[in-house]
């Protein structure tokens, strides 16, 4: 065999192996290893945080364990931030993202989503003396957000160009910035602002307006139809049994909204 032909065959083999790797079946791989790698939050209570025993806890942690258990797999929880969670999925460091991930058109271009599993409203909060009731009122204002969150995306697309948006790497840094007075307006989930006010009465934020009513979905890589089908089956079963509503009550103090509880895919 000529050396050039040998190289051509080798190249073809490498290309085929590469294509096979790119199009690997995450569900089949997980079933083979017995492990499901799931990205979860660790600094975003009550969805995900670290308790006094240094164990992850929260709504998203419970959902991650539920999905893995129902699929007969061991959950390996991988802590992520809002800024890197999709990157972890796309680089195949994880098989699923269960980390307060909202579904929108831009994200749907690069990843797939399950049916929603939990409520999540995004609003603008801030000091009582700031008069803001709508995006147009944000002219020349400064607002803080956690980078890569829905609040970041939605405010960027709706507030005037004169608005200064300060982006922080995670939720804890954002909250610290608000409490210390670095920013006086913040875009956060409603429960975050409520918790902030309970822990810091002197800095209790006031709701200015709802940015968007939203919900959380599980993120998967594109072309993982087998895994997506199984994940949706688990969520549908848990909705019908009331298990998802019980998890919502446990961590958010409210049951699943009726619309969310009866939305199946």
Short mmCIF file of N, CA, C and O in Angstrom, two decimals, residues 87-183:
data_model
loop_
_atom_site.label_atom_id
_atom_site.label_comp_id
_atom_site.label_asym_id
_atom_site.label_seq_id
_atom_site.Cartn_x
_atom_site.Cartn_y
_atom_site.Cartn_z
N UNK A 87 -22.00 26.66 28.55
CA UNK A 87 -20.69 26.25 28.03
C UNK A 87 -20.31 24.86 28.53
O UNK A 87 -19.74 24.06 27.78
N UNK A 88 -20.63 24.55 29.77
CA UNK A 88 -20.36 23.21 30.32
C UNK A 88 -21.12 22.16 29.53
O UNK A 88 -20.61 21.05 29.30
N UNK A 89 -22.34 22.49 29.13
CA UNK A 89 -23.14 21.55 28.36
C UNK A 89 -22.56 21.37 26.96
O UNK A 89 -22.37 20.24 26.48
N UNK A 90 -22.26 22.47 26.31
CA UNK A 90 -21.78 22.41 24.92
C UNK A 90 -20.41 21.75 24.79
O UNK A 90 -20.10 21.17 23.76
N UNK A 91 -19.60 21.82 25.84
CA UNK A 91 -18.29 21.17 25.81
C UNK A 91 -18.33 19.77 26.42
O UNK A 91 -17.29 19.16 26.65
N UNK A 92 -19.55 19.28 26.67
CA UNK A 92 -19.78 17.91 27.13
C UNK A 92 -19.14 17.60 28.48
O UNK A 92 -18.79 16.45 28.76
N UNK A 93 -19.04 18.63 29.32
CA UNK A 93 -18.62 18.40 30.69
C UNK A 93 -19.78 17.87 31.52
O UNK A 93 -19.57 17.28 32.58
N UNK A 94 -21.01 18.12 31.04
CA UNK A 94 -22.21 17.62 31.70
C UNK A 94 -23.19 17.12 30.64
O UNK A 94 -23.08 17.49 29.46
N UNK A 95 -24.15 16.31 31.07
CA UNK A 95 -25.18 15.78 30.16
C UNK A 95 -26.45 16.62 30.21
O UNK A 95 -27.19 16.69 29.22
N UNK A 96 -26.71 17.25 31.36
CA UNK A 96 -27.90 18.07 31.56
C UNK A 96 -27.53 19.32 32.34
O UNK A 96 -26.59 19.31 33.13
N UNK A 97 -28.32 20.38 32.13
CA UNK A 97 -28.21 21.57 32.97
C UNK A 97 -29.53 21.73 33.71
O UNK A 97 -30.58 21.93 33.09
N UNK A 98 -29.47 21.63 35.04
CA UNK A 98 -30.65 21.89 35.88
C UNK A 98 -30.22 23.00 36.83
O UNK A 98 -29.79 22.77 37.96
N UNK A 99 -30.29 24.24 36.33
CA UNK A 99 -29.72 25.37 37.05
C UNK A 99 -30.48 26.65 36.71
O UNK A 99 -29.96 27.54 36.05
N UNK A 100 -31.75 26.72 37.14
CA UNK A 100 -32.62 27.88 36.91
C UNK A 100 -32.52 28.38 35.47
O UNK A 100 -32.48 29.58 35.22
N UNK A 101 -32.52 27.46 34.53
CA UNK A 101 -32.32 27.82 33.13
C UNK A 101 -33.65 28.18 32.48
O UNK A 101 -34.57 27.36 32.41
N UNK A 102 -33.76 29.41 32.00
CA UNK A 102 -34.96 29.86 31.30
C UNK A 102 -34.86 29.58 29.81
O UNK A 102 -33.76 29.55 29.24
N UNK A 103 -35.99 29.40 29.19
CA UNK A 103 -36.05 29.05 27.77
C UNK A 103 -36.37 30.29 26.95
O UNK A 103 -37.35 30.98 27.21
N UNK A 104 -35.55 30.57 25.93
CA UNK A 104 -35.85 31.66 25.01
C UNK A 104 -35.33 31.32 23.62
O UNK A 104 -34.63 30.31 23.42
N UNK A 105 -35.68 32.15 22.65
CA UNK A 105 -35.36 31.86 21.25
C UNK A 105 -33.86 31.79 21.00
O UNK A 105 -33.39 30.94 20.23
N UNK A 106 -33.11 32.68 21.62
CA UNK A 106 -31.66 32.70 21.40
C UNK A 106 -31.01 31.42 21.92
O UNK A 106 -30.16 30.83 21.26
N UNK A 107 -31.40 30.99 23.10
CA UNK A 107 -30.82 29.78 23.67
C UNK A 107 -31.25 28.54 22.89
O UNK A 107 -30.49 27.57 22.78
N UNK A 108 -32.46 28.59 22.34
CA UNK A 108 -32.95 27.43 21.59
C UNK A 108 -32.18 27.23 20.28
O UNK A 108 -32.29 26.17 19.67
N UNK A 109 -31.41 28.22 19.88
CA UNK A 109 -30.59 28.06 18.69
C UNK A 109 -29.40 27.14 18.95
O UNK A 109 -28.86 26.54 18.02
N UNK A 110 -29.00 27.04 20.22
CA UNK A 110 -27.78 26.28 20.53
C UNK A 110 -28.00 25.06 21.41
O UNK A 110 -27.17 24.14 21.41
N UNK A 111 -29.09 25.03 22.19
CA UNK A 111 -29.37 23.86 23.02
C UNK A 111 -30.86 23.53 22.97
O UNK A 111 -31.67 24.31 22.46
N UNK A 112 -31.22 22.37 23.50
CA UNK A 112 -32.62 21.95 23.58
C UNK A 112 -33.11 22.08 25.02
O UNK A 112 -32.31 22.12 25.96
N UNK A 113 -34.43 22.10 25.18
CA UNK A 113 -35.03 22.27 26.49
C UNK A 113 -36.11 21.23 26.77
O UNK A 113 -36.83 20.82 25.85
N UNK A 114 -36.23 20.85 28.02
CA UNK A 114 -37.33 20.01 28.47
C UNK A 114 -38.56 20.88 28.70
O UNK A 114 -38.51 22.10 28.56
N UNK A 115 -39.65 20.26 29.08
CA UNK A 115 -40.81 21.00 29.56
C UNK A 115 -40.42 21.71 30.87
O UNK A 115 -39.47 21.31 31.53
N UNK A 116 -41.13 22.77 31.26
CA UNK A 116 -40.78 23.49 32.50
C UNK A 116 -41.04 22.64 33.73
O UNK A 116 -41.95 21.82 33.75
N UNK A 117 -40.23 22.87 34.76
CA UNK A 117 -40.39 22.09 36.00
C UNK A 117 -40.58 22.96 37.24
O UNK A 117 -40.93 22.45 38.31
N UNK A 118 -40.36 24.29 37.14
CA UNK A 118 -40.50 25.15 38.32
C UNK A 118 -40.77 26.59 37.88
O UNK A 118 -40.34 27.01 36.81
N UNK A 119 -41.48 27.36 38.72
CA UNK A 119 -41.74 28.77 38.39
C UNK A 119 -40.52 29.62 38.66
O UNK A 119 -39.66 29.27 39.48
N UNK A 120 -40.42 30.75 37.95
CA UNK A 120 -39.29 31.66 38.14
C UNK A 120 -39.63 33.00 37.48
O UNK A 120 -39.59 33.12 36.26
N UNK A 121 -39.99 33.98 38.28
CA UNK A 121 -40.29 35.31 37.76
C UNK A 121 -39.08 36.22 37.89
O UNK A 121 -38.35 36.17 38.89
N UNK A 122 -38.86 37.06 36.89
CA UNK A 122 -37.75 38.01 36.88
C UNK A 122 -38.29 39.42 37.03
O UNK A 122 -39.20 39.81 36.29
N UNK A 123 -37.75 40.20 37.97
CA UNK A 123 -38.25 41.56 38.21
C UNK A 123 -37.12 42.53 38.49
O UNK A 123 -35.99 42.12 38.78
N UNK A 124 -37.45 43.81 38.40
CA UNK A 124 -36.51 44.86 38.76
C UNK A 124 -36.84 45.32 40.17
O UNK A 124 -37.99 45.64 40.47
N UNK A 125 -35.83 45.34 41.03
CA UNK A 125 -35.98 45.78 42.42
C UNK A 125 -34.97 46.88 42.69
O UNK A 125 -33.96 47.02 41.99
N UNK A 126 -35.24 47.66 43.75
CA UNK A 126 -34.26 48.68 44.11
C UNK A 126 -34.68 49.51 45.30
O UNK A 126 -35.68 49.21 45.98
N UNK A 127 -33.91 50.55 45.56
CA UNK A 127 -34.16 51.43 46.69
C UNK A 127 -35.52 52.13 46.54
O UNK A 127 -35.94 52.45 45.43
N UNK A 128 -36.17 52.37 47.66
CA UNK A 128 -37.54 52.91 47.65
C UNK A 128 -37.63 54.29 47.01
O UNK A 128 -38.65 54.64 46.42
N UNK A 129 -36.55 55.09 47.10
CA UNK A 129 -36.62 56.46 46.59
C UNK A 129 -36.42 56.57 45.08
O UNK A 129 -36.55 57.66 44.52
N UNK A 130 -36.11 55.46 44.41
CA UNK A 130 -35.94 55.50 42.96
C UNK A 130 -37.28 55.23 42.29
O UNK A 130 -37.90 54.18 42.51
N UNK A 131 -37.74 56.17 41.48
CA UNK A 131 -39.04 56.06 40.84
C UNK A 131 -38.91 55.43 39.45
O UNK A 131 -38.58 56.10 38.47
N UNK A 132 -39.16 54.14 39.39
CA UNK A 132 -39.10 53.40 38.13
C UNK A 132 -40.28 52.45 38.09
O UNK A 132 -40.50 51.69 39.04
N UNK A 133 -41.06 52.51 37.01
CA UNK A 133 -42.21 51.61 36.89
C UNK A 133 -42.24 50.86 35.56
O UNK A 133 -43.08 50.00 35.35
N UNK A 134 -41.31 51.23 34.66
CA UNK A 134 -41.29 50.60 33.32
C UNK A 134 -39.90 50.80 32.72
O UNK A 134 -39.11 51.64 33.19
N UNK A 135 -39.57 50.06 31.67
CA UNK A 135 -38.23 50.16 31.07
C UNK A 135 -37.84 51.58 30.67
O UNK A 135 -36.69 51.98 30.87
N UNK A 136 -38.78 52.35 30.15
CA UNK A 136 -38.46 53.71 29.71
C UNK A 136 -37.95 54.59 30.86
O UNK A 136 -37.19 55.54 30.64
N UNK A 137 -38.36 54.28 32.09
CA UNK A 137 -37.93 55.05 33.25
C UNK A 137 -36.47 54.79 33.62
O UNK A 137 -35.93 55.44 34.52
N UNK A 138 -35.84 53.84 32.94
CA UNK A 138 -34.46 53.47 33.27
C UNK A 138 -33.43 54.37 32.60
O UNK A 138 -32.23 54.12 32.68
N UNK A 139 -33.89 55.40 31.94
CA UNK A 139 -32.99 56.36 31.29
C UNK A 139 -31.96 56.89 32.29
O UNK A 139 -32.32 57.37 33.38
N UNK A 140 -30.67 56.72 31.94
CA UNK A 140 -29.53 57.21 32.75
C UNK A 140 -29.43 56.54 34.13
O UNK A 140 -28.69 57.02 35.00
N UNK A 141 -30.16 55.46 34.33
CA UNK A 141 -30.05 54.71 35.58
C UNK A 141 -28.96 53.64 35.47
O UNK A 141 -28.54 53.27 34.37
N UNK A 142 -28.51 53.13 36.62
CA UNK A 142 -27.55 52.04 36.67
C UNK A 142 -28.20 50.84 37.33
O UNK A 142 -28.83 50.98 38.39
N UNK A 143 -28.08 49.67 36.73
CA UNK A 143 -28.70 48.46 37.27
C UNK A 143 -27.68 47.33 37.28
O UNK A 143 -26.86 47.20 36.38
N UNK A 144 -27.75 46.52 38.33
CA UNK A 144 -26.86 45.37 38.44
C UNK A 144 -27.58 44.08 38.10
O UNK A 144 -28.77 43.92 38.41
N UNK A 145 -26.88 43.15 37.44
CA UNK A 145 -27.43 41.83 37.10
C UNK A 145 -26.32 40.80 37.23
O UNK A 145 -25.13 41.13 37.22
N UNK A 146 -26.70 39.55 37.36
CA UNK A 146 -25.74 38.45 37.28
C UNK A 146 -25.54 38.13 35.81
O UNK A 146 -26.51 37.97 35.06
N UNK A 147 -24.32 38.05 35.39
CA UNK A 147 -23.99 37.87 33.98
C UNK A 147 -24.62 36.60 33.39
O UNK A 147 -24.57 35.53 33.97
N UNK A 148 -25.23 36.75 32.20
CA UNK A 148 -25.76 35.61 31.48
C UNK A 148 -27.14 35.15 31.91
O UNK A 148 -27.68 34.19 31.35
N UNK A 149 -27.75 35.82 32.89
CA UNK A 149 -29.08 35.44 33.36
C UNK A 149 -30.15 36.04 32.45
O UNK A 149 -29.88 36.90 31.61
N UNK A 150 -31.39 35.58 32.65
CA UNK A 150 -32.51 36.16 31.91
C UNK A 150 -32.62 37.66 32.19
O UNK A 150 -32.94 38.45 31.30
N UNK A 151 -32.38 38.05 33.45
CA UNK A 151 -32.46 39.47 33.79
C UNK A 151 -31.47 40.28 32.95
O UNK A 151 -31.79 41.37 32.46
N UNK A 152 -30.28 39.74 32.80
CA UNK A 152 -29.25 40.38 31.97
C UNK A 152 -29.74 40.53 30.53
O UNK A 152 -29.74 41.63 29.95
N UNK A 153 -30.21 39.44 29.95
CA UNK A 153 -30.65 39.44 28.56
C UNK A 153 -31.85 40.36 28.35
O UNK A 153 -31.88 41.18 27.43
N UNK A 154 -32.85 40.23 29.21
CA UNK A 154 -34.10 40.98 29.03
C UNK A 154 -33.91 42.48 29.25
O UNK A 154 -34.45 43.30 28.50
N UNK A 155 -33.15 42.85 30.26
CA UNK A 155 -32.91 44.27 30.49
C UNK A 155 -32.07 44.88 29.36
O UNK A 155 -32.35 46.00 28.91
N UNK A 156 -31.09 44.14 28.91
CA UNK A 156 -30.25 44.63 27.81
C UNK A 156 -31.11 44.95 26.59
O UNK A 156 -30.85 45.93 25.87
N UNK A 157 -32.13 44.15 26.35
CA UNK A 157 -32.97 44.30 25.16
C UNK A 157 -34.10 45.32 25.33
O UNK A 157 -34.75 45.68 24.34
N UNK A 158 -34.36 45.78 26.55
CA UNK A 158 -35.55 46.63 26.75
C UNK A 158 -35.28 48.01 27.32
O UNK A 158 -36.09 48.92 27.12
N UNK A 159 -34.17 48.20 28.04
CA UNK A 159 -33.94 49.50 28.66
C UNK A 159 -33.30 50.47 27.66
O UNK A 159 -32.74 50.04 26.65
N UNK A 160 -33.38 51.78 27.91
CA UNK A 160 -32.76 52.77 27.02
C UNK A 160 -31.24 52.57 26.92
O UNK A 160 -30.62 52.01 27.82
N UNK A 161 -30.66 53.06 25.84
CA UNK A 161 -29.22 52.91 25.62
C UNK A 161 -28.39 53.65 26.66
O UNK A 161 -27.22 53.33 26.89
N UNK A 162 -29.00 54.64 27.29
CA UNK A 162 -28.26 55.40 28.31
C UNK A 162 -28.17 54.66 29.64
O UNK A 162 -27.43 55.08 30.54
N UNK A 163 -28.90 53.55 29.78
CA UNK A 163 -28.86 52.77 31.01
C UNK A 163 -27.51 52.06 31.12
O UNK A 163 -27.03 51.45 30.16
N UNK A 164 -26.92 52.12 32.30
CA UNK A 164 -25.65 51.42 32.55
C UNK A 164 -25.98 50.08 33.22
O UNK A 164 -26.60 50.05 34.29
N UNK A 165 -25.58 48.99 32.58
CA UNK A 165 -25.81 47.66 33.14
C UNK A 165 -24.49 47.11 33.67
O UNK A 165 -23.55 46.88 32.91
N UNK A 166 -24.43 46.94 34.99
CA UNK A 166 -23.24 46.36 35.61
C UNK A 166 -23.45 44.86 35.78
O UNK A 166 -24.41 44.43 36.43
N UNK A 167 -22.55 44.10 35.20
CA UNK A 167 -22.68 42.63 35.22
C UNK A 167 -21.71 42.02 36.22
O UNK A 167 -20.51 42.26 36.16
N UNK A 168 -22.28 41.20 37.11
CA UNK A 168 -21.47 40.52 38.13
C UNK A 168 -21.43 39.02 37.82
O UNK A 168 -22.34 38.48 37.20
N UNK A 169 -20.37 38.37 38.25
CA UNK A 169 -20.14 36.99 37.83
C UNK A 169 -21.09 35.99 38.45
O UNK A 169 -21.30 34.91 37.92
N UNK A 170 -21.67 36.31 39.60
CA UNK A 170 -22.63 35.39 40.21
C UNK A 170 -23.61 36.19 41.08
O UNK A 170 -23.44 37.40 41.29
N UNK A 171 -24.60 35.48 41.58
CA UNK A 171 -25.67 36.13 42.34
C UNK A 171 -25.17 36.71 43.66
O UNK A 171 -25.59 37.80 44.06
N UNK A 172 -24.28 36.00 44.35
CA UNK A 172 -23.77 36.49 45.63
C UNK A 172 -23.02 37.81 45.46
O UNK A 172 -23.15 38.73 46.29
N UNK A 173 -22.23 37.93 44.40
CA UNK A 173 -21.50 39.17 44.14
C UNK A 173 -22.45 40.31 43.83
O UNK A 173 -22.25 41.45 44.26
N UNK A 174 -23.51 40.00 43.10
CA UNK A 174 -24.54 41.01 42.79
C UNK A 174 -25.21 41.52 44.07
O UNK A 174 -25.37 42.73 44.27
N UNK A 175 -25.61 40.60 44.93
CA UNK A 175 -26.28 40.97 46.17
C UNK A 175 -25.34 41.81 47.05
O UNK A 175 -25.75 42.80 47.66
N UNK A 176 -24.07 41.42 47.12
CA UNK A 176 -23.10 42.18 47.91
C UNK A 176 -22.96 43.60 47.38
O UNK A 176 -22.83 44.56 48.15
N UNK A 177 -23.00 43.72 46.06
CA UNK A 177 -22.89 45.04 45.44
C UNK A 177 -24.09 45.92 45.81
O UNK A 177 -23.95 47.13 46.04
N UNK A 178 -25.27 45.31 45.87
CA UNK A 178 -26.48 46.07 46.24
C UNK A 178 -26.43 46.49 47.71
O UNK A 178 -26.68 47.66 48.05
N UNK A 179 -26.10 45.55 48.58
CA UNK A 179 -26.07 45.83 50.01
C UNK A 179 -25.02 46.90 50.34
O UNK A 179 -25.23 47.75 51.21
N UNK A 180 -23.90 46.89 49.61
CA UNK A 180 -22.83 47.86 49.87
C UNK A 180 -23.06 49.20 49.17
O UNK A 180 -22.28 50.13 49.35
N UNK A 181 -24.13 49.29 48.37
CA UNK A 181 -24.46 50.54 47.72
C UNK A 181 -23.78 50.77 46.39
O UNK A 181 -23.89 51.86 45.81
N UNK A 182 -23.09 49.77 45.86
CA UNK A 182 -22.44 49.93 44.55
C UNK A 182 -23.48 50.09 43.44
O UNK A 182 -23.23 50.79 42.45
N UNK A 183 -24.62 49.41 43.58
CA UNK A 183 -25.75 49.59 42.68
C UNK A 183 -27.01 49.72 43.52
O UNK A 183 -27.11 49.13 44.60
#
